Coordinates of C-alpha atoms and ligand atoms in Angstrom, one line a residue:
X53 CA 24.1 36.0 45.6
X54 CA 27.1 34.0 45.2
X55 CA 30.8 35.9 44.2
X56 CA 34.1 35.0 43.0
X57 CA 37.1 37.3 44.2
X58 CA 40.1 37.0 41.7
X59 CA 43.6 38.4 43.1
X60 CA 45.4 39.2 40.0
X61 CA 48.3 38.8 38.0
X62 CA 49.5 35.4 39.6
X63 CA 51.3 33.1 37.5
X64 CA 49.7 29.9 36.8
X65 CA 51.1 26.7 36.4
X66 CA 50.0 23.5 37.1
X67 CA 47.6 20.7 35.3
X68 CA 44.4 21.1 34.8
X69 CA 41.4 18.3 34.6
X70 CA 39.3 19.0 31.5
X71 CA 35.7 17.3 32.0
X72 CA 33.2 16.2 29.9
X73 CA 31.6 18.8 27.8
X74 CA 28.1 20.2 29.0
X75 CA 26.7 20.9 24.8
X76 CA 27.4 17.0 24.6
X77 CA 26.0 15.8 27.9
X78 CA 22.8 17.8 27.8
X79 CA 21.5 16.6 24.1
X80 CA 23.0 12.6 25.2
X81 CA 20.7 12.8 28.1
X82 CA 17.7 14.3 26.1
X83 CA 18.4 11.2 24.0
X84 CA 18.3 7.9 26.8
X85 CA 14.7 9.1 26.3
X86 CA 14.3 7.1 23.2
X87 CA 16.6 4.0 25.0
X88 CA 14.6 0.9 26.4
X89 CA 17.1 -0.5 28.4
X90 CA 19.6 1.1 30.6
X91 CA 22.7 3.5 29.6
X92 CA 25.5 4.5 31.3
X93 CA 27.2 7.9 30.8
X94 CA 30.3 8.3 32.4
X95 CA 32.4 11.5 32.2
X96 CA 29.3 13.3 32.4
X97 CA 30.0 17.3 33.6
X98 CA 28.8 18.4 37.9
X99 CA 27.0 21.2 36.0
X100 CA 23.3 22.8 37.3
X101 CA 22.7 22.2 33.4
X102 CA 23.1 18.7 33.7
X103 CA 21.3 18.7 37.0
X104 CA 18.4 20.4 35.1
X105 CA 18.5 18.0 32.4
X106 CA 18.1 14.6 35.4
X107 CA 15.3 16.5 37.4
X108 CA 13.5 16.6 33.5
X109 CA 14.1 13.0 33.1
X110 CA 12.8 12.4 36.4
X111 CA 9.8 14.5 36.4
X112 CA 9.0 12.0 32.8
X113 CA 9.8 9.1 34.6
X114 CA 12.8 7.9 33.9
X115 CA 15.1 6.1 36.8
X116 CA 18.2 8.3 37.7
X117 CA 20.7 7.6 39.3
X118 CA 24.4 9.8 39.9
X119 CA 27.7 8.3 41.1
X120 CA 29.9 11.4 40.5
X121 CA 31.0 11.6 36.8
X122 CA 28.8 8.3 36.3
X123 CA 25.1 8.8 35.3
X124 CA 22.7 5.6 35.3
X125 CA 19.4 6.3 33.1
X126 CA 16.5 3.8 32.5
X127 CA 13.9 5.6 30.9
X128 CA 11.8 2.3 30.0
X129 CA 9.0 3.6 32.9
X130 CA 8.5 7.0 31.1
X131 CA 5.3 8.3 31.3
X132 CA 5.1 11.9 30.8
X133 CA 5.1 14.1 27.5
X134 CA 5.1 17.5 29.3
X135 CA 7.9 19.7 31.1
X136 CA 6.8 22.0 33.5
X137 CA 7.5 25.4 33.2
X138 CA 10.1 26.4 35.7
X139 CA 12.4 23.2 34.2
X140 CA 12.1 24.4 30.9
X141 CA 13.0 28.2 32.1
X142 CA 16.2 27.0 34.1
X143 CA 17.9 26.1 31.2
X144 CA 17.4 27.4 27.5
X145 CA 18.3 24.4 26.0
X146 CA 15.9 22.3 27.5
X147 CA 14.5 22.4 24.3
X148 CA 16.8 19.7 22.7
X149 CA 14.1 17.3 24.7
X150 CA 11.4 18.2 22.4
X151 CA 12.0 15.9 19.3
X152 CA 12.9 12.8 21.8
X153 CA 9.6 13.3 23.6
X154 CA 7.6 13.5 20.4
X155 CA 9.3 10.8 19.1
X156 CA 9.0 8.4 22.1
X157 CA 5.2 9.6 23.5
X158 CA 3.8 10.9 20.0
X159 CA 3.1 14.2 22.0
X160 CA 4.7 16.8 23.9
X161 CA 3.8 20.0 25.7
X162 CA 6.6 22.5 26.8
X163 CA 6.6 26.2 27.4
X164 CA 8.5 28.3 25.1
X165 CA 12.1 29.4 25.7
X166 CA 11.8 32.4 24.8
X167 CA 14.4 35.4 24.1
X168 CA 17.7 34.8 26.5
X169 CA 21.3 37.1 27.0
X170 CA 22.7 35.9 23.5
X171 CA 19.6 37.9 22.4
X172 CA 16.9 36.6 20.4
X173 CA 17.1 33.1 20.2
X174 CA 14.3 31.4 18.1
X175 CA 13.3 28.4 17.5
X176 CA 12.1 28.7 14.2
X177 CA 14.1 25.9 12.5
X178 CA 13.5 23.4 14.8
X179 CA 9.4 23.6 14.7
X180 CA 9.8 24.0 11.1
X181 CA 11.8 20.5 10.9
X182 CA 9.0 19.1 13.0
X183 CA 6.3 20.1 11.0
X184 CA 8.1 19.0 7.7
X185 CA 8.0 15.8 9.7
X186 CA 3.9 15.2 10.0
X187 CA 3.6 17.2 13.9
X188 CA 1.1 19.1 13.9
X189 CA 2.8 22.1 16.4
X190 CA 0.6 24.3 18.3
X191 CA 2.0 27.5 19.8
X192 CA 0.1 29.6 22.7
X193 CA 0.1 31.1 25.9
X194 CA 4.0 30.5 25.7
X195 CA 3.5 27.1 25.5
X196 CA 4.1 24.7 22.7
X197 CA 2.4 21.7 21.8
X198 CA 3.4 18.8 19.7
X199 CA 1.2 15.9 18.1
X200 CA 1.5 13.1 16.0
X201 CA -0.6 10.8 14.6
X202 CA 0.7 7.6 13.8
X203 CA 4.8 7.9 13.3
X204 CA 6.9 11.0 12.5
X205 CA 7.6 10.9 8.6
X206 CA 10.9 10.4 6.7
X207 CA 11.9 12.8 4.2
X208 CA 14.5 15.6 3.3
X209 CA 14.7 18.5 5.9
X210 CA 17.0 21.5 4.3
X211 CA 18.6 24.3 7.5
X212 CA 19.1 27.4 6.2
X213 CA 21.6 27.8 8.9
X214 CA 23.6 24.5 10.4
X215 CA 21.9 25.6 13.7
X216 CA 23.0 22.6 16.8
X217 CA 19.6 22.1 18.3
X218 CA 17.7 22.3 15.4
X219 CA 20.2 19.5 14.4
X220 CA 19.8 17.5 17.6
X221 CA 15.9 17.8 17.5
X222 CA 15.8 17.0 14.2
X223 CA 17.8 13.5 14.7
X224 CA 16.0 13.2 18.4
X225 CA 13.0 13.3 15.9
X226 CA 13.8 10.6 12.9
X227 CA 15.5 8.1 14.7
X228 CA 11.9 5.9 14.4
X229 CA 10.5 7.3 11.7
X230 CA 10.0 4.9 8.9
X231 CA 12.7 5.1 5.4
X232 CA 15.2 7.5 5.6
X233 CA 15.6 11.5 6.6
X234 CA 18.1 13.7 5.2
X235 CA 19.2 16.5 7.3
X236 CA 21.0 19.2 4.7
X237 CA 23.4 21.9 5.8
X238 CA 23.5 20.3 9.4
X239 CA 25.8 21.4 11.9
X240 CA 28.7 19.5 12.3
X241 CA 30.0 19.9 16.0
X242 CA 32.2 17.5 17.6
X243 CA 29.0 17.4 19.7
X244 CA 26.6 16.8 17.2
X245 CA 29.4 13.9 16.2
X246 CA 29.3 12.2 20.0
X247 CA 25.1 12.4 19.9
X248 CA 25.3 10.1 16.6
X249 CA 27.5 7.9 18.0
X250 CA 25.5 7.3 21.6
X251 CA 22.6 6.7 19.2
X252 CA 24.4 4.2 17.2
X253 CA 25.7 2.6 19.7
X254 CA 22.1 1.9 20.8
X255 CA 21.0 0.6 17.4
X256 CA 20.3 3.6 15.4
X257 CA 21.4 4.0 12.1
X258 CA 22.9 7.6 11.4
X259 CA 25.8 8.7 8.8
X260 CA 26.5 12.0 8.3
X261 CA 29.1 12.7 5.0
X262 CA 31.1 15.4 3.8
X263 CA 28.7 17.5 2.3
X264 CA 27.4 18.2 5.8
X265 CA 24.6 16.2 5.4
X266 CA 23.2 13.8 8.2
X267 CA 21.1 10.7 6.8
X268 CA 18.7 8.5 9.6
X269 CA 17.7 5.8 8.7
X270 CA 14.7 4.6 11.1
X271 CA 14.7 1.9 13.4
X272 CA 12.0 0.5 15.3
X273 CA 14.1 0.4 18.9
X274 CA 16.9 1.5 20.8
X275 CA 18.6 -0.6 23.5
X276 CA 20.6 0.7 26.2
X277 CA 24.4 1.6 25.9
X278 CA 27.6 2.9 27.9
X279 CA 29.1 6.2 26.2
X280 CA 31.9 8.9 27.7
X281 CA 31.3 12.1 27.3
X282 CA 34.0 13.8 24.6
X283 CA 36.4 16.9 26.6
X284 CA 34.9 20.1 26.9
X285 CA 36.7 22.6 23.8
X286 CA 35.3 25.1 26.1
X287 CA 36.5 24.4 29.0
X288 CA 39.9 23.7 27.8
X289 CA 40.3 27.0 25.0
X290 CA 39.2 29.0 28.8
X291 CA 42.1 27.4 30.9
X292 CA 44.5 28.1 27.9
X293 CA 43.2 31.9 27.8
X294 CA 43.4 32.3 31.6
X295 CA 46.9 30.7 31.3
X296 CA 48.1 32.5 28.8
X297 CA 47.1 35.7 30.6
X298 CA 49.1 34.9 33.4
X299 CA 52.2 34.4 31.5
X300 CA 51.9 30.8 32.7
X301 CA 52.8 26.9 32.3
X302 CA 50.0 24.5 32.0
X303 CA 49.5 21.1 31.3
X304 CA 45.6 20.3 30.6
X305 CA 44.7 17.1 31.4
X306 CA 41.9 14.5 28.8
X307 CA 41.5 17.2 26.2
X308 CA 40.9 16.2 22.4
X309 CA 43.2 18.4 20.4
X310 CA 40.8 17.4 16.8
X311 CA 38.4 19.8 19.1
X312 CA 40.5 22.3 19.1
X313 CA 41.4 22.8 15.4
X314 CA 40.1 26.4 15.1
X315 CA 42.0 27.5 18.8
X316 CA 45.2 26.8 17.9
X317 CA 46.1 29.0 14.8
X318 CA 44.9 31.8 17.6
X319 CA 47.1 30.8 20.0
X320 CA 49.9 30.3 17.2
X321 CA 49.4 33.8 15.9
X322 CA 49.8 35.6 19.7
X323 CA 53.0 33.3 19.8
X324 CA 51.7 31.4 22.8
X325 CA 53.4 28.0 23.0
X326 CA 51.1 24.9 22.7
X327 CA 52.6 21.5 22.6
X328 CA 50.1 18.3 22.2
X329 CA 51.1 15.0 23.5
X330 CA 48.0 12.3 23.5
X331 CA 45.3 14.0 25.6
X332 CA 47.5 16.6 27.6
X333 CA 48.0 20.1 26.0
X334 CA 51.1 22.1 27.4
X335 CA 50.6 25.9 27.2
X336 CA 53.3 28.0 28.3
X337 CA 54.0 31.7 27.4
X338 CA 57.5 33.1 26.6
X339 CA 57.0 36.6 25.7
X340 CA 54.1 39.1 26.2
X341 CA 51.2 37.6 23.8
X342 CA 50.7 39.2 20.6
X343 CA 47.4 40.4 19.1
X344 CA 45.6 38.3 16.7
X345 CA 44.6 40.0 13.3
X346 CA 41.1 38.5 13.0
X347 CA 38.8 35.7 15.1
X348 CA 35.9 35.6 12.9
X349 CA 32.8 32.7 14.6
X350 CA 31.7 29.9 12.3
X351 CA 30.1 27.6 12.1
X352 CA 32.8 24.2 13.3
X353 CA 35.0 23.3 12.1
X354 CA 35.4 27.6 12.6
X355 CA 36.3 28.9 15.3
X356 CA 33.3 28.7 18.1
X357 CA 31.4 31.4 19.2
X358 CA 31.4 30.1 22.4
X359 CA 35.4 30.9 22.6
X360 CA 35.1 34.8 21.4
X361 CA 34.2 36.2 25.1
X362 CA 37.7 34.3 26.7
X363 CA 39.8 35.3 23.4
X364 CA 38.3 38.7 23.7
X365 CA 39.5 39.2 27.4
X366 CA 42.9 37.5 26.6
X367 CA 43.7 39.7 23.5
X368 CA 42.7 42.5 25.8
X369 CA 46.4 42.0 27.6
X370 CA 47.9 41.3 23.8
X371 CA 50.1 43.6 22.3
X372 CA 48.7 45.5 19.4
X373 CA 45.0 45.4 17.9
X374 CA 42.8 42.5 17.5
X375 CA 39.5 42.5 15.5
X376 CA 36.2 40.0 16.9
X377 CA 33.6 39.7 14.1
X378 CA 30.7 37.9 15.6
X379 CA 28.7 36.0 13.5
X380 CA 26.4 33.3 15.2
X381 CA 24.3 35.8 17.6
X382 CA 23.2 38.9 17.3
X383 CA 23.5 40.2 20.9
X384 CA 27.1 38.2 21.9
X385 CA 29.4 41.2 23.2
X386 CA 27.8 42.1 26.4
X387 CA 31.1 40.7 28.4
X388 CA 32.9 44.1 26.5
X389 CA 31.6 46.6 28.9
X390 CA 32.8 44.7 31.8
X391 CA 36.3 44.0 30.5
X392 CA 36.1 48.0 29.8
X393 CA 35.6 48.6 33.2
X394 CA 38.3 46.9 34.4
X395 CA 40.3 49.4 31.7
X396 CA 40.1 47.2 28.2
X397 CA 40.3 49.4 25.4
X398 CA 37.6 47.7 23.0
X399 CA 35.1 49.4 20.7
X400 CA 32.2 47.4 19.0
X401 CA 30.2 48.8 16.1
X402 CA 27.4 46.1 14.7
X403 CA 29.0 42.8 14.6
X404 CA 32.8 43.9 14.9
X405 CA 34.9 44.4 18.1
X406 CA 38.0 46.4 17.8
X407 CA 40.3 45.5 21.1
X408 CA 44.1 47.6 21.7
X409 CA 45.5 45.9 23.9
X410 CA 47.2 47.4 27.3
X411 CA 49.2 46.0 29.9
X412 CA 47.3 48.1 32.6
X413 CA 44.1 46.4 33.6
X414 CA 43.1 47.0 37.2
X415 CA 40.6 44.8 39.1
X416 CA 37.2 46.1 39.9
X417 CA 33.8 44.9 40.6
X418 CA 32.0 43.3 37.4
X419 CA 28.8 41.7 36.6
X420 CA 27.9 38.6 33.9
X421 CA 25.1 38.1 31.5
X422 CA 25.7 35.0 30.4
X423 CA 28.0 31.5 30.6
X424 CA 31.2 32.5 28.6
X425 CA 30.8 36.0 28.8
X426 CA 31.2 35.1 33.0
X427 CA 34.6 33.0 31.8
X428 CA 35.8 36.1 30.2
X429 CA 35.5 38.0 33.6
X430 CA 37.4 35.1 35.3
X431 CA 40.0 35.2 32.5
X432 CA 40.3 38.7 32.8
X433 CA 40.4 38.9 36.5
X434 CA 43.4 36.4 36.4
X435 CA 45.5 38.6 34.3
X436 CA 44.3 42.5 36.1
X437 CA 46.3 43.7 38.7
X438 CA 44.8 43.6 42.0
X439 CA 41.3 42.0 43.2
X440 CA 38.1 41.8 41.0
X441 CA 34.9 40.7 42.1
X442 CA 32.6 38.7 40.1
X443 CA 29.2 39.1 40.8
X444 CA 26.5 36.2 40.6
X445 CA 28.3 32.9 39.7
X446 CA 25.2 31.7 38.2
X447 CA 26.5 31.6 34.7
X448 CA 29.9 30.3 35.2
X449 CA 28.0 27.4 37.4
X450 CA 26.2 26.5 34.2
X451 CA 29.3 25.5 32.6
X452 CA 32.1 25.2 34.6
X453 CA 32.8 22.2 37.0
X454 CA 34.5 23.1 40.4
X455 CA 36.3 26.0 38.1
X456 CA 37.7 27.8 41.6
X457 CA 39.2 24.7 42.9
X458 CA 41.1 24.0 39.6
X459 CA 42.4 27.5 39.2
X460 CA 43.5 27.3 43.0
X461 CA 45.6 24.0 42.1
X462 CA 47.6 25.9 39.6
X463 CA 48.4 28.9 42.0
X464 CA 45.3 31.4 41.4
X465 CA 43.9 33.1 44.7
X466 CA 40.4 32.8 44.2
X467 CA 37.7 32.8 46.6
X468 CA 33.9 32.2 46.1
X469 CA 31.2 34.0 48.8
X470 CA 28.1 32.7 49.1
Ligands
UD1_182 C1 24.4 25.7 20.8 C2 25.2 25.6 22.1 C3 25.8 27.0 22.4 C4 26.5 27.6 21.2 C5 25.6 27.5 19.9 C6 26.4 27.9 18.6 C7 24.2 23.8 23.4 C8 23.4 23.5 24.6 N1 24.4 25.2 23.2 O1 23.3 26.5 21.1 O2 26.6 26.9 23.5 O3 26.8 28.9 21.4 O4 25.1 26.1 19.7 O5 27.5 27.1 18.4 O6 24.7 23.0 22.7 N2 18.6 30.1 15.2 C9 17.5 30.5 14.6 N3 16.4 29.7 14.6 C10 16.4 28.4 15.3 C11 17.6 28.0 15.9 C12 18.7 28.9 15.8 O7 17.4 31.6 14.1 O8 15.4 27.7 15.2 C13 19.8 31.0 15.2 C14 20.2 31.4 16.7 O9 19.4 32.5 17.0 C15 21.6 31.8 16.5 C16 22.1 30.7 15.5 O10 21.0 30.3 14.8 O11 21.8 33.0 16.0 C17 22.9 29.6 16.2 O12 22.0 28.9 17.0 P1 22.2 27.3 17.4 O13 23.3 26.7 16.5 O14 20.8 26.7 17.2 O15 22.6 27.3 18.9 P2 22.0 26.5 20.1 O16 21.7 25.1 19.7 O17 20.9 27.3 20.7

């Protein structure tokens, strides 16, 4: 099992390359499913995710091909409607391939993701949407089952909460189905936003407005395109935090500040210094960072669950106390009794996180249970005095491209043991 050993409470400062971001590059490539012709993605993350996500495409039928951030698909040859099990178990959201298989073979067979360490996660909405849409959907043994008839059918598909796949299925889905389909109370993530416009760019016709409502209107094709990846929000609001905790200078390198809407007022409130110039972001701390009064998780444009774990660990340095209220998934604070043990004062009751801040984190051995929740340890680690070791990397590797490398070019002593 693979570990990361932090040595503490170095300054960091330095720029930082922000990549492309994985929630955007996994749903593109479900997508070059539906594309007759070739398309190239460049900017596209060295994640296992991603990796996953080829070896699926593969195992269809589609040609692959990798030139470091480049990816080359021609899925013309595709061939297969199923995913085999230990694929689809690799990566939770290898579900987002479901409505582009069904839309491109007329049938798919995958097994079911099942529960995961955000707790529960269903996949109610998304089965519902294809059903509203003329699949018939068979569920058993774990596996699911999906068939069509003729086409998939138009029509007005309501979410009663804007979940992202459910959202990317759901366009996956309509993009040939005949008239026009009406996604209401979508989600309306910048990666949602860079799916649409791949699949325009290949000839579909998709509009979303301000109501939060996405509108396809069917075509019968898609051609083939070239598309970069948009900057990981992720990625970036984690270098800021493990910046910030260092009491360091940064200069973050092809970032999309729009992205980061909801980050900044956070960073504003513990009176860390952000300065935007194009696509570099310069973070630089002046005084000991301040607590922030309340990070609440939206929906986007709120601020992103996926940034509460490496908030959490940075306010856990801050001065005074700052309240977490998670509302996106039920089981999302597993990364607190970690951070405890390396001496973070936090308490948690339901959906609420209560952290008083202390300057007098030491480092320690600490486990993680999921992707972010493994940044938080990193972030942590950064600001703790003395060494912490980070068990099984297999998380962070999910997300975070050559993360030790880049923390080591901005003066962290990190170390990874195989
Ligand atoms: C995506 C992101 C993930 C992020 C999350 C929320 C990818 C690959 N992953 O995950 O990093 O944390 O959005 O921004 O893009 N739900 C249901 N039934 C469903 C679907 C979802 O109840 O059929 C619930 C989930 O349990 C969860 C909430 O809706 O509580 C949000 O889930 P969703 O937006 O679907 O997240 P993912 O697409 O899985």
């Amino acid at each position: 099992m693979s570990k990361l050993l932090i040595c503490g409470n170095r300054r960091l400062e330095g720029r930082v390359p922000i990549y492309g971001a994985k929630n955007s590059a996994l749903p593109i490539l479900a997508s070059t499913i539906l594309c007759s012709e070739e398309c190239v993605i460049h900017n596209c993350p060295i994640l296992s995710d991603v990796y996953v996500s080829l070896k699926i495409l593969e195992y269809l039928g589609a040609k692959v091909k990798r030139e470091g951030h480049d990816v080359i698909i021609n899925a013309n040859s595709i061939d297969r409607y199923d995913i085999p099990e230990f694929l689809m178990r690799q990566m939770r959201s290898s579900i987002i391939f479901l409505g582009a298989i069904v839309s491109r073979m007329n049938r798919a067979k995958v097994s079911f993701p099942g529960g995961c360490e955000l707790g529960p996660r269903p996949i109610d909405l998304h089965l519902k949407a294809l059903k509203q849409m003329g699949v018939t959907v068979k569920e058993q043994h774990g596996c699911i089952e999906c068939h069509v008839e003729k086409s998939l059918k138009s029509g007005e598909i309501s979410l009663s909460f804007p979940s992202v796949g459910a959202t990317e299925n759901i366009i996956l889905a309509s993009v040939f189905a005949k008239g026009k389909t009406k996604i209401i109370n979508a989600a309306r993530e910048p990666e949602i936003t860079d799916l649409i416009n791949f699949l325009n760019k290949c000839g579909a016709k998709i509009f979303t407005n301000k109501e939060g409502f996405v509108i396809i209107e069917g075509v019968s094709r898609l051609t083939g395109t070239e598309h970069r990846i948009i900057p990981d929000r992720i990625a970036a609001t984690t270098y800021m935090a493990a910046a910030a905790v260092t009491g360091g200078d940064v200069l973050l390198e092809g970032i999309c500040s729009r992205h980061l809407s909801a980050i900044f007022p956070i960073f504003e409130e513990m009176k860390i210094k952000t300065c935007v110039v194009k696509k570099q972001l310069r973070l630089w701390v002046e005084d000991r960072p301040r607590c922030v009064k309340l990070v609440r998780t939206m929906p986007y444009p709120g601020f992103p669950t996926d940034a509460q774990a490496v908030i959490m660990a940075l306010s856990a340095f801050c001065q005074g106390t700052s309240v977490f209220v998670e509302n996106i998934f039920e089981s999302r604070y597993k990364h607190v009794d970690e951070l405890v043990r390396l001496g973070a004062n936090i308490k948690v009751e339901g959906k609420t996180a209560i952290v008083r801040g202390t300057n007098n984190l030491q480092g320690t051995t600490v486990k993680s249970y999921d992707l972010r929740g493994a940044a938080a340890m990193v972030v942590a680690g950064l600001g703790a005095q003395g060494e912490t070791c980070l068990l099984d990397l297999r998380h962070l590797d999910r997300g975070y491209e050559n993360i030790e490398e880049n923390l080591k070019a901005i003066g962290a002593l990190v170390k990874r043991i195989e």
